[in-house]
CSV table of C-alpha atoms and ligand atoms in Angstrom, one decimal:
chain,number,residue,atom,x,y,z
A,1,MET,CA,0.0,0.0,0.0
A,2,THR,CA,1.1,3.5,-0.5
A,3,ASP,CA,2.0,5.4,2.5
A,4,ALA,CA,2.1,8.9,1.7
A,5,ALA,CA,3.9,10.6,4.6
A,6,SER,CA,4.4,14.2,5.3
A,7,ALA,CA,7.8,15.2,4.4
A,8,THR,CA,8.0,18.0,6.9
A,9,GLY,CA,11.3,17.8,8.7
A,10,GLU,CA,13.0,15.4,6.4
A,11,GLN,CA,16.7,16.1,5.4
A,12,ASN,CA,19.3,14.7,3.3
A,13,TRP,CA,22.1,12.6,4.8
A,14,ALA,CA,24.5,15.5,5.6
A,15,GLY,CA,21.7,17.6,7.1
A,16,ASN,CA,22.4,20.7,5.1
A,17,TYR,CA,19.3,20.5,3.1
A,18,ALA,CA,15.5,20.1,4.3
A,19,TYR,CA,13.2,18.7,1.5
A,20,ARG,CA,10.5,21.2,0.6
A,21,ALA,CA,8.2,18.3,-0.6
A,22,SER,CA,4.9,18.1,1.1
A,23,GLN,CA,4.7,14.2,1.0
A,24,ILE,CA,6.7,11.1,0.6
A,25,HIS,CA,5.2,8.0,-1.0
A,26,ARG,CA,6.5,4.5,0.0
A,27,PRO,CA,5.0,2.3,-2.5
A,28,THR,CA,5.5,-1.6,-2.2
A,29,THR,CA,4.4,-2.8,-5.7
A,30,ILE,CA,5.2,-1.8,-9.1
A,31,ASP,CA,1.4,-1.0,-9.8
A,32,GLU,CA,1.5,1.7,-6.9
A,33,ILE,CA,4.6,3.1,-8.4
A,34,ALA,CA,3.0,3.4,-11.8
A,35,ALA,CA,-0.2,5.1,-10.4
A,36,ILE,CA,2.1,7.6,-8.4
A,37,ALA,CA,4.0,8.3,-11.6
A,38,GLN,CA,0.7,8.8,-13.6
A,39,SER,CA,-0.8,11.3,-11.2
A,40,ALA,CA,2.2,13.3,-10.0
A,41,THR,CA,2.9,16.7,-11.5
A,42,SER,CA,6.1,17.3,-9.6
A,43,ILE,CA,8.1,14.4,-8.3
A,44,ARG,CA,11.4,12.9,-7.5
A,45,VAL,CA,12.8,9.7,-6.3
A,46,LEU,CA,14.9,9.7,-3.1
A,47,GLY,CA,17.8,7.4,-3.1
A,48,SER,CA,19.8,7.2,0.1
A,49,ARG,CA,20.0,10.9,0.4
A,50,HIS,CA,23.8,11.3,0.2
A,51,SER,CA,23.5,14.2,-2.3
A,52,PHE,CA,24.2,17.7,-1.0
A,53,THR,CA,21.7,19.8,-2.7
A,54,ASP,CA,18.1,20.0,-3.9
A,55,ILE,CA,18.7,17.7,-6.7
A,56,VAL,CA,16.4,15.4,-4.9
A,57,ASP,CA,13.6,17.6,-4.3
A,58,ALA,CA,10.0,18.3,-5.8
A,59,ASP,CA,6.4,18.7,-4.7
A,60,GLU,CA,6.3,15.1,-4.1
A,61,LEU,CA,9.1,12.4,-3.3
A,62,ILE,CA,8.9,8.7,-3.7
A,63,ASP,CA,11.0,6.3,-1.4
A,64,LEU,CA,11.4,2.9,-3.0
A,65,SER,CA,13.1,1.3,0.1
A,66,CYS,CA,9.9,-0.8,0.5
A,67,TYR,CA,9.7,-1.9,-3.0
A,68,GLN,CA,12.1,-4.9,-3.2
A,69,PRO,CA,11.7,-7.2,-6.3
A,70,LYS,CA,14.0,-10.0,-6.4
A,71,THR,CA,17.8,-9.7,-6.7
A,72,HIS,CA,18.7,-11.9,-9.7
A,73,PHE,CA,22.3,-13.2,-10.6
A,74,ASP,CA,22.7,-14.1,-14.2
A,75,ALA,CA,25.8,-16.3,-14.6
A,76,ASP,CA,25.7,-16.2,-18.3
A,77,ALA,CA,25.2,-12.5,-18.8
A,78,GLN,CA,27.6,-11.8,-15.9
A,79,THR,CA,25.3,-9.4,-14.4
A,80,ILE,CA,23.4,-8.9,-11.1
A,81,THR,CA,20.0,-7.2,-11.1
A,82,VAL,CA,19.0,-5.5,-8.0
A,83,PRO,CA,16.2,-3.1,-6.6
A,84,ALA,CA,17.0,0.4,-7.2
A,85,SER,CA,17.3,1.5,-3.6
A,86,THR,CA,19.8,-1.2,-2.9
A,87,THR,CA,23.1,-0.2,-1.3
A,88,TYR,CA,26.5,-1.0,-2.9
A,89,GLY,CA,27.2,-2.8,0.4
A,90,ASP,CA,24.2,-5.0,-0.1
A,91,VAL,CA,25.2,-5.6,-3.7
A,92,ALA,CA,28.5,-6.9,-2.4
A,93,GLN,CA,26.8,-9.3,0.0
A,94,SER,CA,24.6,-10.7,-2.7
A,95,LEU,CA,27.6,-11.4,-5.1
A,96,ALA,CA,29.7,-13.0,-2.3
A,97,PRO,CA,28.2,-16.5,-2.7
A,98,TYR,CA,28.8,-16.4,-6.5
A,99,GLY,CA,32.4,-15.5,-6.0
A,100,MET,CA,31.8,-12.2,-8.1
A,101,ALA,CA,32.6,-8.6,-7.5
A,102,LEU,CA,31.9,-5.2,-9.0
A,103,ARG,CA,34.7,-3.5,-10.8
A,104,ASN,CA,34.8,-0.4,-8.4
A,105,LEU,CA,33.2,1.4,-5.5
A,106,ALA,CA,32.9,4.8,-4.3
A,107,SER,CA,34.5,6.0,-0.9
A,108,LEU,CA,31.5,4.6,0.9
A,109,PRO,CA,29.2,1.5,0.5
A,110,HIS,CA,26.2,3.1,2.0
A,111,ILE,CA,24.8,4.7,-1.0
A,112,SER,CA,22.0,3.4,-3.3
A,113,VAL,CA,22.8,2.0,-6.7
A,114,ALA,CA,20.1,4.0,-8.6
A,115,GLY,CA,21.0,7.4,-7.0
A,116,SER,CA,24.8,6.8,-7.6
A,117,VAL,CA,24.3,5.9,-11.0
A,118,ALA,CA,22.1,8.9,-11.6
A,119,THR,CA,24.7,11.2,-10.7
A,120,ALA,CA,27.8,9.3,-12.0
A,121,THR,CA,29.3,8.7,-8.8
A,122,HIS,CA,32.9,7.1,-8.9
A,123,GLY,CA,35.8,5.8,-7.0
A,124,SER,CA,39.3,5.9,-8.2
A,125,GLY,CA,41.6,4.2,-10.7
A,126,ILE,CA,42.9,5.2,-14.2
A,127,GLY,CA,41.5,2.1,-15.6
A,128,ASN,CA,38.1,2.3,-13.7
A,129,GLY,CA,35.1,4.1,-15.0
A,130,ASN,CA,32.5,5.6,-12.7
A,131,LEU,CA,29.9,3.5,-11.2
A,132,ALA,CA,27.3,4.3,-14.0
A,133,THR,CA,29.6,2.5,-16.6
A,134,SER,CA,28.8,-0.9,-14.9
A,135,VAL,CA,25.1,-0.6,-15.8
A,136,ALA,CA,24.1,-3.2,-18.2
A,137,GLY,CA,20.5,-2.2,-18.2
A,138,PHE,CA,17.7,-1.1,-16.0
A,139,GLU,CA,13.7,-1.0,-15.6
A,140,TYR,CA,12.2,2.4,-15.2
A,141,VAL,CA,8.6,3.7,-14.9
A,142,ASN,CA,7.7,6.7,-17.2
A,143,THR,CA,5.0,9.4,-16.4
A,144,ALA,CA,2.3,7.3,-18.4
A,145,GLY,CA,2.9,4.7,-15.8
A,146,GLU,CA,4.5,2.4,-18.3
A,147,ILE,CA,7.2,0.0,-17.1
A,148,ILE,CA,10.2,0.1,-19.5
A,149,SER,CA,13.3,-2.1,-19.7
A,150,VAL,CA,16.4,-0.9,-21.5
A,151,ASP,CA,19.9,-2.4,-22.0
A,152,ARG,CA,23.1,-1.6,-23.8
A,153,SER,CA,21.2,-2.4,-27.2
A,154,THR,CA,18.6,0.2,-26.6
A,155,PRO,CA,19.2,3.2,-28.9
A,156,ASP,CA,20.6,6.2,-26.7
A,157,PHE,CA,21.2,3.9,-23.9
A,158,ASP,CA,24.3,6.1,-23.2
A,159,GLY,CA,22.0,9.1,-22.7
A,160,LEU,CA,19.6,7.3,-20.2
A,161,VAL,CA,22.1,5.9,-17.6
A,162,VAL,CA,23.2,9.2,-16.0
A,163,SER,CA,19.8,10.4,-15.9
A,164,LEU,CA,20.1,13.1,-13.0
A,165,GLY,CA,16.9,11.7,-11.7
A,166,ALA,CA,15.0,13.4,-14.6
A,167,LEU,CA,14.0,10.6,-16.9
A,168,GLY,CA,11.7,8.5,-14.8
A,169,ILE,CA,11.5,6.2,-11.7
A,170,VAL,CA,14.2,3.6,-12.0
A,171,THR,CA,13.0,0.6,-10.2
A,172,ALA,CA,15.7,-2.0,-10.7
A,173,VAL,CA,19.3,-1.9,-12.1
A,174,SER,CA,21.4,-4.6,-13.7
A,175,LEU,CA,25.4,-4.2,-13.0
A,176,GLY,CA,28.0,-5.9,-14.9
A,177,VAL,CA,30.1,-8.2,-12.5
A,178,VAL,CA,33.9,-9.7,-12.7
A,179,PHE,CA,35.5,-12.3,-10.6
A,180,ASP,CA,36.0,-11.8,-7.0
A,181,TYR,CA,39.3,-10.3,-6.1
A,182,GLN,CA,41.2,-9.1,-3.0
A,183,ILE,CA,42.8,-5.8,-2.3
A,184,GLU,CA,45.5,-4.6,0.1
A,185,GLN,CA,45.4,-1.0,1.4
A,186,HIS,CA,48.6,0.9,2.1
A,187,VAL,CA,48.8,4.5,3.4
A,188,TYR,CA,51.7,6.8,3.1
A,189,GLU,CA,52.2,10.0,4.9
A,190,ASP,CA,53.8,13.5,4.2
A,191,LEU,CA,54.5,13.4,0.6
A,192,PRO,CA,55.2,16.9,-0.7
A,193,LEU,CA,52.8,18.6,-3.0
A,194,ASP,CA,55.6,19.5,-5.1
A,195,VAL,CA,56.2,15.7,-5.8
A,196,VAL,CA,52.5,15.1,-6.4
A,197,GLY,CA,52.3,17.8,-8.9
A,198,ASP,CA,55.5,16.6,-10.8
A,199,GLN,CA,54.2,12.8,-10.8
A,200,LEU,CA,50.6,13.0,-10.7
A,201,ALA,CA,50.0,10.8,-13.5
A,202,MET,CA,52.4,8.1,-12.1
A,203,ILE,CA,51.0,8.5,-8.6
A,204,LEU,CA,47.3,8.0,-9.5
A,205,GLY,CA,48.4,5.3,-11.8
A,206,ALA,CA,50.5,3.5,-9.2
A,207,ALA,CA,47.7,0.8,-8.2
A,208,TYR,CA,44.2,-0.2,-9.0
A,209,SER,CA,42.9,2.6,-7.0
A,210,VAL,CA,44.8,5.6,-5.5
A,211,SER,CA,43.5,8.6,-3.5
A,212,VAL,CA,45.7,11.5,-2.5
A,213,PHE,CA,44.5,13.6,0.5
A,214,THR,CA,45.6,17.1,1.2
A,215,THR,CA,44.3,20.0,3.4
A,216,PHE,CA,46.1,22.7,1.1
A,217,ALA,CA,47.2,24.3,4.5
A,218,GLY,CA,50.4,26.2,4.1
A,219,SER,CA,49.9,25.3,0.5
A,220,LEU,CA,52.8,26.4,-1.4
A,221,ASP,CA,55.3,24.6,0.7
A,222,GLY,CA,52.7,22.1,2.2
A,223,GLN,CA,52.7,18.2,2.7
A,224,VAL,CA,50.2,16.0,1.4
A,225,GLY,CA,48.4,14.4,4.3
A,226,GLN,CA,48.2,11.0,2.9
A,227,VAL,CA,48.3,8.9,-0.2
A,228,TRP,CA,46.0,5.8,0.0
A,229,ILE,CA,47.3,2.9,-2.4
A,230,LYS,CA,44.7,0.1,-3.0
A,231,ARG,CA,46.5,-2.6,-4.9
A,232,ARG,CA,45.1,-6.0,-6.2
A,233,THR,CA,46.6,-9.0,-4.6
A,234,ASP,CA,46.5,-10.9,-7.8
A,235,GLY,CA,48.9,-8.4,-9.4
A,236,SER,CA,46.6,-7.8,-12.5
A,237,ASP,CA,46.6,-4.1,-11.8
A,238,ARG,CA,50.5,-4.2,-12.3
A,239,SER,CA,50.8,-1.8,-9.3
A,240,MET,CA,54.0,-0.8,-7.6
A,241,ASP,CA,55.5,-3.0,-4.9
A,242,ALA,CA,54.3,-1.7,-1.5
A,243,GLY,CA,57.2,-0.9,0.4
A,244,ALA,CA,58.3,1.0,3.5
A,245,THR,CA,58.2,4.3,1.3
A,246,PHE,CA,56.6,5.5,-1.6
A,247,LEU,CA,58.4,8.4,-3.4
A,248,ASP,CA,60.3,8.8,0.1
A,249,ALA,CA,57.1,9.1,1.9
A,250,PRO,CA,57.0,6.7,4.8
A,251,ALA,CA,54.2,4.1,5.2
A,252,ALA,CA,51.8,4.7,7.9
A,253,THR,CA,52.3,2.5,11.0
A,254,MET,CA,48.6,2.9,12.3
A,255,GLN,CA,45.4,3.2,10.7
A,256,HIS,CA,44.2,6.6,9.4
A,257,HIS,CA,41.1,8.6,8.6
A,258,PRO,CA,41.2,11.0,5.7
A,259,ILE,CA,40.4,13.9,7.6
A,260,PRO,CA,43.1,15.0,10.0
A,261,GLY,CA,42.4,14.3,13.6
A,262,VAL,CA,39.4,11.9,13.1
A,263,ASP,CA,39.5,8.5,14.5
A,264,GLY,CA,40.6,5.9,11.8
A,265,SER,CA,38.7,2.9,13.2
A,266,THR,CA,35.7,3.7,11.0
A,267,CYS,CA,37.7,3.3,7.9
A,268,THR,CA,38.4,0.0,5.9
A,269,ALA,CA,41.5,-1.9,7.0
A,270,GLN,CA,44.9,-0.5,5.9
A,271,LEU,CA,48.5,-1.5,6.7
A,272,GLY,CA,48.5,-3.9,3.8
A,273,VAL,CA,46.1,-6.4,5.2
A,274,PRO,CA,44.6,-8.1,2.3
A,275,GLY,CA,40.8,-8.5,2.3
A,276,PRO,CA,37.7,-8.7,0.1
A,277,TRP,CA,37.4,-6.0,-2.7
A,278,ALA,CA,34.3,-4.5,-0.8
A,279,ASP,CA,36.1,-4.2,2.2
A,280,ARG,CA,38.9,-2.1,0.9
A,281,LEU,CA,37.8,-0.2,-2.1
A,282,PRO,CA,35.5,2.1,0.0
A,283,HIS,CA,37.5,4.3,2.4
A,284,PHE,CA,34.8,4.0,5.1
A,285,ARG,CA,33.2,0.9,6.7
A,286,MET,CA,29.5,0.0,6.5
A,287,GLY,CA,27.7,0.2,9.8
A,288,PHE,CA,29.7,3.6,10.7
A,289,THR,CA,29.2,7.2,9.9
A,290,PRO,CA,31.4,7.8,6.7
A,291,SER,CA,33.5,10.9,6.5
A,292,ALA,CA,32.8,13.6,9.1
A,293,GLY,CA,28.7,13.6,8.9
A,294,ASN,CA,28.5,17.3,9.5
A,295,GLU,CA,29.9,18.4,6.3
A,296,VAL,CA,29.2,19.6,2.7
A,297,GLN,CA,31.0,18.4,-0.5
A,298,SER,CA,32.0,19.7,-3.8
A,299,GLU,CA,34.1,18.0,-6.6
A,300,PHE,CA,35.4,19.0,-10.0
A,301,PHE,CA,36.8,17.0,-12.8
A,302,VAL,CA,39.3,18.1,-15.3
A,303,GLY,CA,41.2,16.2,-18.1
A,304,SER,CA,44.0,14.0,-16.8
A,305,VAL,CA,46.3,16.0,-18.9
A,306,ASP,CA,45.6,19.1,-17.1
A,307,GLY,CA,45.7,17.5,-13.7
A,308,PRO,CA,49.1,18.9,-12.6
A,309,LEU,CA,48.3,22.5,-13.7
A,310,ALA,CA,44.9,22.3,-12.1
A,311,LEU,CA,46.7,21.2,-9.0
A,312,GLU,CA,49.2,24.0,-9.0
A,313,ALA,CA,46.1,26.5,-9.7
A,314,LEU,CA,44.5,25.2,-6.4
A,315,ARG,CA,47.7,25.6,-4.4
A,316,ASN,CA,47.9,29.0,-5.6
A,317,ALA,CA,44.2,29.9,-4.8
A,318,ALA,CA,44.4,28.0,-1.4
A,319,ASP,CA,44.1,31.1,0.7
A,320,ASP,CA,40.8,31.8,-0.7
A,321,PHE,CA,39.2,28.5,0.1
A,322,ALA,CA,41.4,26.3,2.7
A,323,ASP,CA,40.0,27.9,5.7
A,324,ARG,CA,36.7,26.1,5.1
A,325,LEU,CA,38.3,22.8,4.0
A,326,MET,CA,38.5,19.6,6.2
A,327,VAL,CA,40.1,17.8,3.5
A,328,SER,CA,40.7,17.6,-0.3
A,329,GLU,CA,40.9,14.3,-2.1
A,330,VAL,CA,42.5,13.8,-5.7
A,331,ARG,CA,41.4,10.6,-7.7
A,332,ALA,CA,41.6,9.5,-11.3
A,333,VAL,CA,38.5,8.3,-13.3
A,334,ALA,CA,38.6,6.7,-16.7
A,335,ALA,CA,36.8,8.2,-19.7
A,336,ASP,CA,33.4,6.9,-20.8
A,337,GLU,CA,30.6,7.4,-23.5
A,338,LEU,CA,27.6,8.3,-21.1
A,339,TRP,CA,26.3,11.6,-22.2
A,340,MET,CA,26.1,13.5,-19.0
A,341,SER,CA,28.8,11.7,-17.2
A,342,PRO,CA,31.4,14.1,-16.2
A,343,GLN,CA,34.1,11.8,-17.7
A,344,TYR,CA,32.3,11.8,-21.1
A,345,ARG,CA,35.2,11.0,-23.5
A,346,ARG,CA,37.7,12.5,-21.0
A,347,PRO,CA,39.9,10.5,-18.7
A,348,SER,CA,39.8,12.6,-15.6
A,349,VAL,CA,41.5,13.8,-12.6
A,350,ALA,CA,38.7,14.4,-9.9
A,351,PHE,CA,39.4,17.2,-7.2
A,352,HIS,CA,37.1,16.7,-4.2
A,353,PHE,CA,36.4,19.0,-1.3
A,354,THR,CA,35.1,18.1,2.1
A,355,TRP,CA,33.9,21.5,3.6
A,356,HIS,CA,32.9,22.6,6.9
A,357,PRO,CA,29.3,23.6,6.7
A,358,ASP,CA,28.8,27.4,7.1
A,359,SER,CA,27.7,27.2,10.8
A,360,GLU,CA,31.2,25.6,11.5
A,361,ALA,CA,34.6,26.8,11.7
A,362,GLY,CA,33.6,30.2,12.7
A,363,GLY,CA,32.4,30.9,9.0
A,364,ALA,CA,30.0,33.6,8.3
A,365,ALA,CA,27.0,32.6,6.3
A,366,GLY,CA,27.9,32.5,2.5
A,367,ASP,CA,31.5,31.7,3.3
A,368,LEU,CA,31.0,28.2,1.7
A,369,VAL,CA,29.6,29.9,-1.4
A,370,ARG,CA,32.7,32.0,-1.5
A,371,ALA,CA,35.0,29.0,-1.2
A,372,VAL,CA,33.3,26.9,-3.7
A,373,ALA,CA,33.5,29.8,-6.2
A,374,ALA,CA,37.2,30.4,-5.6
A,375,VAL,CA,37.8,26.6,-6.5
A,376,GLN,CA,35.7,26.7,-9.6
A,377,GLU,CA,37.6,30.1,-10.6
A,378,ALA,CA,40.9,28.5,-10.1
A,379,LEU,CA,40.1,25.5,-12.1
A,380,GLY,CA,38.3,27.6,-14.7
A,381,PRO,CA,41.0,27.3,-17.4
A,382,PHE,CA,40.8,23.7,-17.3
A,383,ALA,CA,36.9,23.4,-18.2
A,384,PRO,CA,36.0,21.6,-14.9
A,385,ARG,CA,32.8,19.6,-14.9
A,386,PRO,CA,31.2,19.5,-11.4
A,387,HIS,CA,30.0,16.4,-9.8
A,388,TRP,CA,26.1,16.4,-10.2
A,389,GLY,CA,25.4,15.4,-6.5
A,390,LYS,CA,27.7,17.9,-4.8
A,391,VAL,CA,27.8,21.7,-4.4
A,392,PHE,CA,28.8,24.0,-7.2
A,393,ASP,CA,28.3,27.7,-8.4
A,394,ALA,CA,25.6,27.6,-11.0
A,395,ASP,CA,26.7,31.0,-12.2
A,396,GLY,CA,30.3,29.7,-12.8
A,397,PHE,CA,29.4,26.6,-14.9
A,398,SER,CA,27.5,26.2,-18.3
A,399,ALA,CA,26.3,22.7,-18.9
A,400,ARG,CA,25.5,23.4,-22.4
A,401,ASP,CA,29.1,24.5,-23.0
A,402,SER,CA,30.8,21.6,-21.1
A,403,TYR,CA,28.8,18.8,-22.5
A,404,GLU,CA,28.8,17.8,-26.2
A,405,MET,CA,25.6,15.7,-25.9
A,406,PHE,CA,23.8,18.4,-23.7
A,407,ASP,CA,21.1,19.2,-26.4
A,408,ASP,CA,20.5,15.7,-27.0
A,409,PHE,CA,20.0,14.9,-23.4
A,410,ILE,CA,17.5,17.8,-23.1
A,411,ASP,CA,15.7,16.7,-26.1
A,412,MET,CA,15.5,13.2,-24.5
A,413,ALA,CA,14.3,14.6,-21.2
A,414,GLN,CA,11.5,16.5,-23.2
A,415,ARG,CA,10.5,13.3,-25.1
A,416,LEU,CA,10.3,11.0,-22.1
A,417,ASP,CA,8.8,13.6,-19.6
A,418,PRO,CA,6.8,16.1,-21.8
A,419,HIS,CA,5.2,17.8,-18.9
A,420,GLY,CA,8.3,18.3,-17.0
A,421,VAL,CA,7.1,16.2,-14.1
A,422,PHE,CA,10.6,15.2,-12.9
A,423,ARG,CA,12.4,18.5,-13.8
A,424,ASN,CA,12.8,20.3,-10.4
A,425,ASP,CA,14.2,23.7,-9.3
A,426,TRP,CA,17.7,22.1,-9.5
A,427,TRP,CA,17.2,21.4,-13.1
A,428,ALA,CA,15.8,24.9,-13.7
A,429,ARG,CA,18.7,26.4,-12.1
A,430,HIS,CA,21.5,24.5,-14.0
A,431,PHE,CA,19.9,23.6,-17.4
A,432,GLY,CA,17.4,26.6,-17.7
B,501,FAD,C1,30.1,10.9,2.9
B,501,FAD,C2,29.7,10.8,1.5
B,501,FAD,C3,30.8,10.2,0.7
B,501,FAD,C4,30.7,10.4,-0.6
B,501,FAD,N1,31.7,9.9,-1.4
B,501,FAD,C5,31.4,9.7,-2.8
B,501,FAD,C6,32.5,9.3,-3.7
B,501,FAD,O1,33.5,8.6,-3.2
B,501,FAD,N2,32.4,9.4,-5.1
B,501,FAD,C7,31.3,10.1,-5.5
B,501,FAD,O2,31.3,10.3,-6.8
B,501,FAD,N3,30.3,10.6,-4.8
B,501,FAD,C8,30.3,10.5,-3.5
B,501,FAD,N4,29.5,11.0,-2.7
B,501,FAD,C9,28.3,11.6,-3.4
B,501,FAD,C10,27.2,10.5,-3.6
B,501,FAD,O3,27.7,9.3,-4.0
B,501,FAD,C11,26.1,10.9,-4.6
B,501,FAD,O4,25.6,12.2,-4.3
B,501,FAD,C12,25.0,10.0,-4.9
B,501,FAD,O5,24.1,10.6,-5.8
B,501,FAD,C13,24.4,9.4,-3.7
B,501,FAD,O6,23.4,8.4,-4.1
B,501,FAD,P1,22.0,8.5,-3.3
B,501,FAD,O7,21.5,7.1,-3.5
B,501,FAD,O8,22.2,9.0,-1.8
B,501,FAD,O9,21.3,9.5,-4.1
B,501,FAD,P2,20.4,10.7,-3.7
B,501,FAD,O10,21.3,11.8,-3.1
B,501,FAD,O11,19.2,10.2,-2.9
B,501,FAD,O12,19.8,11.1,-5.2
B,501,FAD,C14,20.7,11.6,-6.2
B,501,FAD,C15,20.0,11.8,-7.5
B,501,FAD,O13,19.6,10.5,-8.0
B,501,FAD,C16,18.1,10.3,-8.2
B,501,FAD,N5,17.7,8.9,-7.9
B,501,FAD,C17,17.7,8.3,-6.9
B,501,FAD,N6,17.1,7.0,-6.9
B,501,FAD,C18,16.5,7.2,-8.2
B,501,FAD,C19,15.7,6.2,-8.7
B,501,FAD,N7,15.3,5.0,-8.3
B,501,FAD,N8,15.1,6.5,-10.0
B,501,FAD,C20,15.4,7.8,-10.5
B,501,FAD,N9,16.3,8.6,-9.9
B,501,FAD,C21,16.6,8.3,-8.8
B,501,FAD,C22,17.5,11.5,-7.3
B,501,FAD,O14,16.1,11.9,-7.7
B,501,FAD,C23,18.4,12.6,-7.2
B,501,FAD,O15,18.4,13.2,-8.5
B,501,FAD,C24,29.6,10.9,-1.4
B,501,FAD,C25,28.4,11.6,-0.4
B,501,FAD,C26,28.7,11.4,0.8
B,501,FAD,C27,27.6,11.9,1.8
């Protein structure tokens, strides 16, 4: 039965955004979902609420966590089909009995598959595409209440996957799988930023998945806090040997958290202890609060060839944003063909920023806006594309200029949703 509860007081995960929707539907059957889609005039689907903006808001919201069609592993197709609201942590558990795995994960396993795919959420690795690139097909309900299945053979599939939540209600997703693998995670400390800038491509390519963390504090002669190296134990990633030092930076001798001063026990095991892919690729462990909790995030992607110069530009501009920063993370993401993916046809370096919310760190209201704008301005010469689920300055970014397939995507949205039922304020602000 549909339980249309009041949405008053409901917030996103970080608590920096309160939904303005007047009700949340919690359907349990596909027929109920179809009926809701047919009658709604302004609606969005809630994932696990880890985005930091009003990208998930409308007059009505729909929470699919009570709609749980059966998970299905297809050994021939090498796919697993899961309910849209399934978290990546649960996908990993479902795959374990089959000895299978996903290619990559984000920094946390807590996020829903459909919500992550809709925003092109990513992990790291020069050979790893974002999580949307693993999508082999999905089922969605359109505003006419029709249930539609699409897969890689569907025309314009590449435009449908990173939907930004604007194309329909995704009810189940099929993900491509690979054979199970083990990862060991090594953390190195105090690598100078100069070395990172000089050897960025080598560092980000040193293993299956690599993250560089810095606070940009004392930036011009500052140190990188940590380099996290996640290497496959089967050697198939041709990663570096994990020694006592990495580019003269010493290996950590205790478990670390990316944010300086935060207890590392909530993070996945480090110190080179091998373990299952799903317990090492994310930084944060299921069952614990990931990252800081009370935070806001931004992230921008530039072409990997521009990575070193972009890093230098950020170091030069650090006085304008470092006071708001808890930590920044630099990762690599492979290019893909998905129309609205920030990595569309561009192997990318990702510059992520975990910010103190405005009420924290003695910052005046609006300080965060200033810090985000400063980052965007510094990266401006490198045509940065923002992470869709994180905070960015709408005035400093043109999606039309940044995305070759922008007009095709807008046409597709118009065709699939002629009355704009899924197009919300966020859409209007960024896409006009
Ligand atoms: C602590 C933390 C760490 C993070 N780490 C990373 C990281 O490592 N890499 C990274 O790239 N991002 C990261 N993020 C960002 C996060 O992955 C994205 O914001 C992602 O969208 C979250 O998924 P969600 O399920 O919470 O989606 P939500 O925020 O709930 O929704 C996002 C969008 O998806 C749409 N949507 C959700 N479900 C459906 C559906 N069934 N059908 C249609 N549309 C749907 C929503 O309407 C909305 O438009 C992090 C966020 C946090 C809070």
